[in-house]
Amino acid sequence: MKPHYELSGPPDAPVVVLGNSLGTTTALWDRQLPALHRRFRVLRYDHRGHGGSGATPGPYRIDDLADDVLELLDALGLARVSYCGVSMGGMVGMWLAGHAPERIERLVLCCTAAGFPSAQPWLDRAAAVRSSGTGSLAAAAAGRWFTPAFRSRSPEVVAAFETGLSSVDDEGYAGCCEALAAMDLRSVLPVIEAPTAVVAGADDEATPPDWGRFIADSVPGASFHLVPGAHLANVEAADEVSAILEGHL
């Protein structure tokens, strides 16, 4: 299904696609837009059930979420783009770069993983959301997304992300959880041809820096960057991540 999208920046510039994390919307990338708009046309989109995108019944697979991006690119007539993704968005990016290499020019993977030690936590979360709704997860998610220092320093930012998560469709969120439960992209990493930068948050407990180092070590020629902050490092360390994106893209 073609997702909701926003296209901004210079009309004739090369396109970079920005993929969001589970439970966030296109607003995740607001802090990177000023830097990216200097050189790029920016395509932001929402995963199924997130933001302006409709939800289909789950479970989903990473393949499904990546196919949504390919459908969007085809609809917009975009043969080849660069792609940057945070967390689940990065997982979609790995799938695209491995399975549709002709479509991906350059790749940035931020605070993400190629697989998880156990599927059960994701299946448990899917069940909890179907039972109690995404709003029941908002406070706990904010604790994983941001460090205590940032939550104290920028409570209004944290509150906005909690509100955004609470607005995500329950079935859409649950279906995405099931996609993460089934995901294993480790075999894809060695065949990725796109020049790749991997970014990790120094205090990220959801996708620890070692997971990012594994990705960087497995993708031929990839670079690794450790920045301050937790899981949504592009928000908490916006300037550092924007500089990495500009330099790599």
mmCIF file of C-alpha atoms in Angstrom:
data_model
loop_
_atom_site.group_PDB
_atom_site.id
_atom_site.type_symbol
_atom_site.label_atom_id
_atom_site.label_comp_id
_atom_site.label_asym_id
_atom_site.label_seq_id
_atom_site.Cartn_x
_atom_site.Cartn_y
_atom_site.Cartn_z
ATOM 1 C CA MET A 1 0.000 0.000 0.000
ATOM 2 C CA LYS A 2 1.275 3.464 -0.861
ATOM 3 C CA PRO A 3 2.000 5.381 2.376
ATOM 4 C CA HIS A 4 1.275 8.975 3.273
ATOM 5 C CA TYR A 5 4.252 11.148 2.310
ATOM 6 C CA GLU A 6 5.644 14.680 2.352
ATOM 7 C CA LEU A 7 8.004 15.943 -0.358
ATOM 8 C CA SER A 8 9.943 19.140 0.280
ATOM 9 C CA GLY A 9 13.083 20.986 -0.731
ATOM 10 C CA PRO A 10 14.578 22.028 -4.090
ATOM 11 C CA PRO A 11 12.530 20.426 -6.906
ATOM 12 C CA ASP A 12 15.526 19.505 -9.067
ATOM 13 C CA ALA A 13 17.802 18.215 -6.289
ATOM 14 C CA PRO A 14 18.609 14.526 -5.722
ATOM 15 C CA VAL A 15 16.099 12.790 -3.453
ATOM 16 C CA VAL A 16 16.757 11.413 0.012
ATOM 17 C CA VAL A 17 14.058 9.289 1.685
ATOM 18 C CA LEU A 18 13.682 9.434 5.478
ATOM 19 C CA GLY A 19 12.236 6.405 7.292
ATOM 20 C CA ASN A 20 10.830 6.664 10.812
ATOM 21 C CA SER A 21 11.099 4.497 13.893
ATOM 22 C CA LEU A 22 8.242 2.435 15.302
ATOM 23 C CA GLY A 23 5.686 4.726 16.942
ATOM 24 C CA THR A 24 6.831 7.980 15.293
ATOM 25 C CA THR A 25 5.782 10.001 12.261
ATOM 26 C CA THR A 26 7.438 12.262 9.713
ATOM 27 C CA ALA A 27 7.927 14.790 12.542
ATOM 28 C CA LEU A 28 10.851 12.639 13.691
ATOM 29 C CA TRP A 29 13.013 14.302 11.034
ATOM 30 C CA ASP A 30 12.025 17.942 11.539
ATOM 31 C CA ARG A 31 15.446 18.840 12.972
ATOM 32 C CA GLN A 32 17.308 17.476 9.930
ATOM 33 C CA LEU A 33 15.298 19.345 7.307
ATOM 34 C CA PRO A 34 17.210 22.661 7.339
ATOM 35 C CA ALA A 35 20.508 20.887 6.652
ATOM 36 C CA LEU A 36 19.131 18.451 4.083
ATOM 37 C CA HIS A 37 17.174 21.081 2.182
ATOM 38 C CA ARG A 38 20.430 22.797 1.252
ATOM 39 C CA ARG A 39 21.246 19.989 -1.173
ATOM 40 C CA PHE A 40 18.355 17.538 -1.336
ATOM 41 C CA ARG A 41 14.726 16.989 -2.163
ATOM 42 C CA VAL A 42 13.447 15.278 0.985
ATOM 43 C CA LEU A 43 10.816 12.530 0.888
ATOM 44 C CA ARG A 44 9.356 11.652 4.300
ATOM 45 C CA TYR A 45 6.739 8.942 4.718
ATOM 46 C CA ASP A 46 4.722 7.202 7.443
ATOM 47 C CA HIS A 47 4.740 3.449 8.058
ATOM 48 C CA ARG A 48 1.423 1.584 8.038
ATOM 49 C CA GLY A 49 -0.911 2.860 10.749
ATOM 50 C CA HIS A 50 1.428 5.749 11.590
ATOM 51 C CA GLY A 51 0.698 9.409 10.953
ATOM 52 C CA GLY A 52 -1.316 9.795 7.768
ATOM 53 C CA SER A 53 -0.878 6.208 6.512
ATOM 54 C CA GLY A 54 -3.719 3.728 6.767
ATOM 55 C CA ALA A 55 -3.383 0.404 8.559
ATOM 56 C CA THR A 56 -4.049 -3.032 7.160
ATOM 57 C CA PRO A 57 -4.587 -6.071 9.417
ATOM 58 C CA GLY A 58 -1.337 -7.502 10.775
ATOM 59 C CA PRO A 59 0.956 -9.235 11.091
ATOM 60 C CA TYR A 60 3.350 -7.421 8.747
ATOM 61 C CA ARG A 61 6.863 -8.290 7.678
ATOM 62 C CA ILE A 62 9.785 -5.997 6.954
ATOM 63 C CA ASP A 63 9.315 -7.033 3.318
ATOM 64 C CA ASP A 64 5.808 -5.519 3.394
ATOM 65 C CA LEU A 65 7.020 -2.219 4.837
ATOM 66 C CA ALA A 66 9.827 -2.054 2.273
ATOM 67 C CA ASP A 67 7.426 -2.856 -0.566
ATOM 68 C CA ASP A 68 5.349 0.133 0.565
ATOM 69 C CA VAL A 69 8.404 2.351 -0.013
ATOM 70 C CA LEU A 70 9.031 0.851 -3.444
ATOM 71 C CA GLU A 71 5.392 1.437 -4.369
ATOM 72 C CA LEU A 72 5.742 5.057 -3.282
ATOM 73 C CA LEU A 73 8.945 5.530 -5.278
ATOM 74 C CA ASP A 74 7.307 4.021 -8.362
ATOM 75 C CA ALA A 75 4.255 6.263 -7.966
ATOM 76 C CA LEU A 76 6.510 9.330 -7.784
ATOM 77 C CA GLY A 77 8.702 8.212 -10.677
ATOM 78 C CA LEU A 78 11.846 7.979 -8.544
ATOM 79 C CA ALA A 79 14.189 5.326 -9.936
ATOM 80 C CA ARG A 80 17.069 5.801 -7.482
ATOM 81 C CA VAL A 81 17.277 7.595 -4.122
ATOM 82 C CA SER A 82 19.385 7.789 -1.009
ATOM 83 C CA TYR A 83 17.765 6.459 2.148
ATOM 84 C CA CYS A 84 18.158 7.287 5.839
ATOM 85 C CA GLY A 85 16.258 5.398 8.527
ATOM 86 C CA VAL A 86 16.006 5.367 12.306
ATOM 87 C CA SER A 87 15.344 2.026 14.048
ATOM 88 C CA MET A 88 12.534 0.287 12.101
ATOM 89 C CA GLY A 89 13.120 2.771 9.291
ATOM 90 C CA GLY A 90 16.741 1.637 9.203
ATOM 91 C CA MET A 91 15.621 -1.986 9.000
ATOM 92 C CA VAL A 92 13.538 -1.089 5.958
ATOM 93 C CA GLY A 93 16.624 0.613 4.530
ATOM 94 C CA MET A 94 18.749 -2.505 4.992
ATOM 95 C CA TRP A 95 16.099 -4.607 3.243
ATOM 96 C CA LEU A 96 15.890 -2.167 0.339
ATOM 97 C CA ALA A 97 19.654 -1.902 -0.083
ATOM 98 C CA GLY A 98 20.000 -5.686 -0.007
ATOM 99 C CA HIS A 99 17.003 -6.669 -2.129
ATOM 100 C CA ALA A 100 16.619 -3.674 -4.468
ATOM 101 C CA PRO A 101 20.185 -2.349 -4.750
ATOM 102 C CA GLU A 102 19.453 -0.550 -8.013
ATOM 103 C CA ARG A 103 17.091 1.784 -6.118
ATOM 104 C CA ILE A 104 19.434 2.893 -3.292
ATOM 105 C CA GLU A 105 22.264 5.354 -3.970
ATOM 106 C CA ARG A 106 23.580 5.889 -0.423
ATOM 107 C CA LEU A 107 22.407 4.599 2.950
ATOM 108 C CA VAL A 108 22.361 5.886 6.543
ATOM 109 C CA LEU A 109 21.266 3.547 9.348
ATOM 110 C CA CYS A 110 20.596 5.207 12.705
ATOM 111 C CA CYS A 111 19.963 3.480 16.059
ATOM 112 C CA THR A 112 18.885 0.244 14.450
ATOM 113 C CA ALA A 113 19.405 -3.512 14.473
ATOM 114 C CA ALA A 114 19.742 -6.338 11.961
ATOM 115 C CA GLY A 115 17.980 -8.778 14.284
ATOM 116 C CA PHE A 116 16.894 -9.245 17.893
ATOM 117 C CA PRO A 117 17.894 -11.809 20.532
ATOM 118 C CA SER A 118 14.270 -12.864 21.022
ATOM 119 C CA ALA A 119 11.003 -12.364 19.180
ATOM 120 C CA GLN A 120 8.893 -12.710 22.320
ATOM 121 C CA PRO A 121 9.123 -9.120 23.639
ATOM 122 C CA TRP A 122 7.767 -7.851 20.319
ATOM 123 C CA LEU A 123 4.948 -10.389 20.304
ATOM 124 C CA ASP A 124 4.108 -9.433 23.886
ATOM 125 C CA ARG A 125 4.034 -5.753 22.937
ATOM 126 C CA ALA A 126 1.786 -6.447 19.957
ATOM 127 C CA ALA A 127 -0.646 -8.251 22.238
ATOM 128 C CA ALA A 128 -0.524 -5.436 24.814
ATOM 129 C CA VAL A 129 -1.297 -2.796 22.191
ATOM 130 C CA ARG A 130 -4.215 -4.759 20.769
ATOM 131 C CA SER A 131 -5.534 -5.060 24.324
ATOM 132 C CA SER A 132 -4.825 -1.614 25.786
ATOM 133 C CA GLY A 133 -3.894 0.711 22.893
ATOM 134 C CA THR A 134 -0.745 2.579 21.964
ATOM 135 C CA GLY A 135 -1.365 5.228 24.606
ATOM 136 C CA SER A 136 -0.590 2.644 27.279
ATOM 137 C CA LEU A 137 3.003 2.446 25.980
ATOM 138 C CA ALA A 138 3.746 6.155 25.596
ATOM 139 C CA ALA A 139 5.500 6.882 28.891
ATOM 140 C CA ALA A 140 7.621 3.729 28.762
ATOM 141 C CA ALA A 141 8.568 4.403 25.143
ATOM 142 C CA ALA A 142 9.737 7.921 25.983
ATOM 143 C CA GLY A 143 11.998 6.397 28.612
ATOM 144 C CA ARG A 144 13.643 4.239 25.951
ATOM 145 C CA TRP A 145 13.792 6.987 23.343
ATOM 146 C CA PHE A 146 15.478 9.743 25.353
ATOM 147 C CA THR A 147 18.031 10.024 28.147
ATOM 148 C CA PRO A 148 16.899 11.336 31.558
ATOM 149 C CA ALA A 149 18.905 14.501 30.955
ATOM 150 C CA PHE A 150 17.089 15.245 27.700
ATOM 151 C CA ARG A 151 13.698 14.458 29.215
ATOM 152 C CA SER A 152 14.454 16.975 31.966
ATOM 153 C CA ARG A 153 15.851 19.565 29.549
ATOM 154 C CA SER A 154 13.188 19.317 26.832
ATOM 155 C CA PRO A 155 9.942 18.021 28.370
ATOM 156 C CA GLU A 156 7.834 19.608 25.639
ATOM 157 C CA VAL A 157 9.674 17.627 22.951
ATOM 158 C CA VAL A 158 9.228 14.401 24.895
ATOM 159 C CA ALA A 159 5.523 15.156 25.421
ATOM 160 C CA ALA A 160 5.045 15.732 21.680
ATOM 161 C CA PHE A 161 6.547 12.329 20.869
ATOM 162 C CA GLU A 162 4.383 10.657 23.516
ATOM 163 C CA THR A 163 1.313 12.280 21.957
ATOM 164 C CA GLY A 164 2.436 11.132 18.524
ATOM 165 C CA LEU A 165 2.788 7.546 19.702
ATOM 166 C CA SER A 166 -0.641 7.629 21.332
ATOM 167 C CA SER A 167 -2.142 8.596 17.962
ATOM 168 C CA VAL A 168 -0.685 5.590 16.117
ATOM 169 C CA ASP A 169 -3.287 3.038 15.024
ATOM 170 C CA ASP A 170 -3.288 0.077 17.416
ATOM 171 C CA GLU A 171 -3.370 -2.571 14.685
ATOM 172 C CA GLY A 172 -0.746 -0.751 12.645
ATOM 173 C CA TYR A 173 1.600 -0.605 15.620
ATOM 174 C CA ALA A 174 0.954 -4.231 16.548
ATOM 175 C CA GLY A 175 1.528 -5.375 12.966
ATOM 176 C CA CYS A 176 4.859 -3.542 12.913
ATOM 177 C CA CYS A 177 5.849 -5.182 16.211
ATOM 178 C CA GLU A 178 5.230 -8.541 14.562
ATOM 179 C CA ALA A 179 7.422 -7.480 11.637
ATOM 180 C CA LEU A 180 10.265 -6.809 14.077
ATOM 181 C CA ALA A 181 9.660 -10.142 15.798
ATOM 182 C CA ALA A 182 10.148 -11.992 12.508
ATOM 183 C CA MET A 183 13.018 -9.863 11.179
ATOM 184 C CA ASP A 184 16.542 -11.164 10.602
ATOM 185 C CA LEU A 185 18.591 -9.086 8.156
ATOM 186 C CA ARG A 186 22.031 -10.370 9.098
ATOM 187 C CA SER A 187 22.454 -12.298 5.846
ATOM 188 C CA VAL A 188 21.594 -9.163 3.864
ATOM 189 C CA LEU A 189 24.372 -6.988 5.296
ATOM 190 C CA PRO A 190 27.362 -8.425 3.373
ATOM 191 C CA VAL A 191 25.651 -7.910 0.004
ATOM 192 C CA ILE A 192 24.772 -4.241 0.524
ATOM 193 C CA GLU A 193 26.550 -2.220 -2.146
ATOM 194 C CA ALA A 194 25.391 1.313 -1.307
ATOM 195 C CA PRO A 195 27.949 3.398 0.600
ATOM 196 C CA THR A 196 26.681 3.115 4.169
ATOM 197 C CA ALA A 197 27.042 5.129 7.371
ATOM 198 C CA VAL A 198 25.879 3.622 10.672
ATOM 199 C CA VAL A 199 24.970 5.938 13.560
ATOM 200 C CA ALA A 200 24.493 4.787 17.154
ATOM 201 C CA GLY A 201 23.374 6.655 20.251
ATOM 202 C CA ALA A 202 25.879 6.326 23.081
ATOM 203 C CA ASP A 203 23.115 5.746 25.651
ATOM 204 C CA ASP A 204 20.740 3.740 23.476
ATOM 205 C CA GLU A 205 19.403 0.764 25.442
ATOM 206 C CA ALA A 206 16.837 -0.219 22.779
ATOM 207 C CA THR A 207 19.479 -0.766 20.070
ATOM 208 C CA PRO A 208 22.843 -0.640 21.872
ATOM 209 C CA PRO A 209 25.934 0.761 20.121
ATOM 210 C CA ASP A 210 27.415 -2.732 19.741
ATOM 211 C CA TRP A 211 24.481 -3.644 17.507
ATOM 212 C CA GLY A 212 25.360 -0.704 15.276
ATOM 213 C CA ARG A 213 29.017 -1.721 15.242
ATOM 214 C CA PHE A 214 27.966 -5.202 14.107
ATOM 215 C CA ILE A 215 26.085 -3.687 11.169
ATOM 216 C CA ALA A 216 29.019 -1.442 10.245
ATOM 217 C CA ASP A 217 31.442 -4.373 10.465
ATOM 218 C CA SER A 218 29.171 -6.516 8.267
ATOM 219 C CA VAL A 219 28.410 -4.009 5.480
ATOM 220 C CA PRO A 220 31.399 -3.669 3.152
ATOM 221 C CA GLY A 221 33.121 -0.301 3.615
ATOM 222 C CA ALA A 222 30.560 1.060 6.100
ATOM 223 C CA SER A 223 31.520 3.795 8.552
ATOM 224 C CA PHE A 224 30.454 3.884 12.209
ATOM 225 C CA HIS A 225 29.555 7.018 14.170
ATOM 226 C CA LEU A 226 28.815 7.189 17.901
ATOM 227 C CA VAL A 227 26.812 10.259 18.950
ATOM 228 C CA PRO A 228 25.341 11.451 22.261
ATOM 229 C CA GLY A 229 21.820 10.438 23.195
ATOM 230 C CA ALA A 230 19.520 7.455 23.263
ATOM 231 C CA HIS A 231 17.237 5.754 20.723
ATOM 232 C CA LEU A 232 15.998 8.848 18.884
ATOM 233 C CA ALA A 233 19.504 10.240 18.603
ATOM 234 C CA ASN A 234 18.607 12.349 15.581
ATOM 235 C CA VAL A 235 16.349 14.352 17.926
ATOM 236 C CA GLU A 236 18.529 14.404 21.029
ATOM 237 C CA ALA A 237 21.784 14.969 19.104
ATOM 238 C CA ALA A 238 20.244 16.694 16.103
ATOM 239 C CA ASP A 239 23.261 18.748 15.035
ATOM 240 C CA GLU A 240 25.651 15.802 15.219
ATOM 241 C CA VAL A 241 23.377 13.532 13.199
ATOM 242 C CA SER A 242 22.619 16.253 10.647
ATOM 243 C CA ALA A 243 26.347 16.760 10.098
ATOM 244 C CA ILE A 244 26.836 13.016 9.542
ATOM 245 C CA LEU A 245 23.971 12.937 7.043
ATOM 246 C CA GLU A 246 25.341 15.929 5.132
ATOM 247 C CA GLY A 247 28.858 14.510 5.073
ATOM 248 C CA HIS A 248 27.849 11.016 3.976
ATOM 249 C CA LEU A 249 25.125 11.913 1.478
#
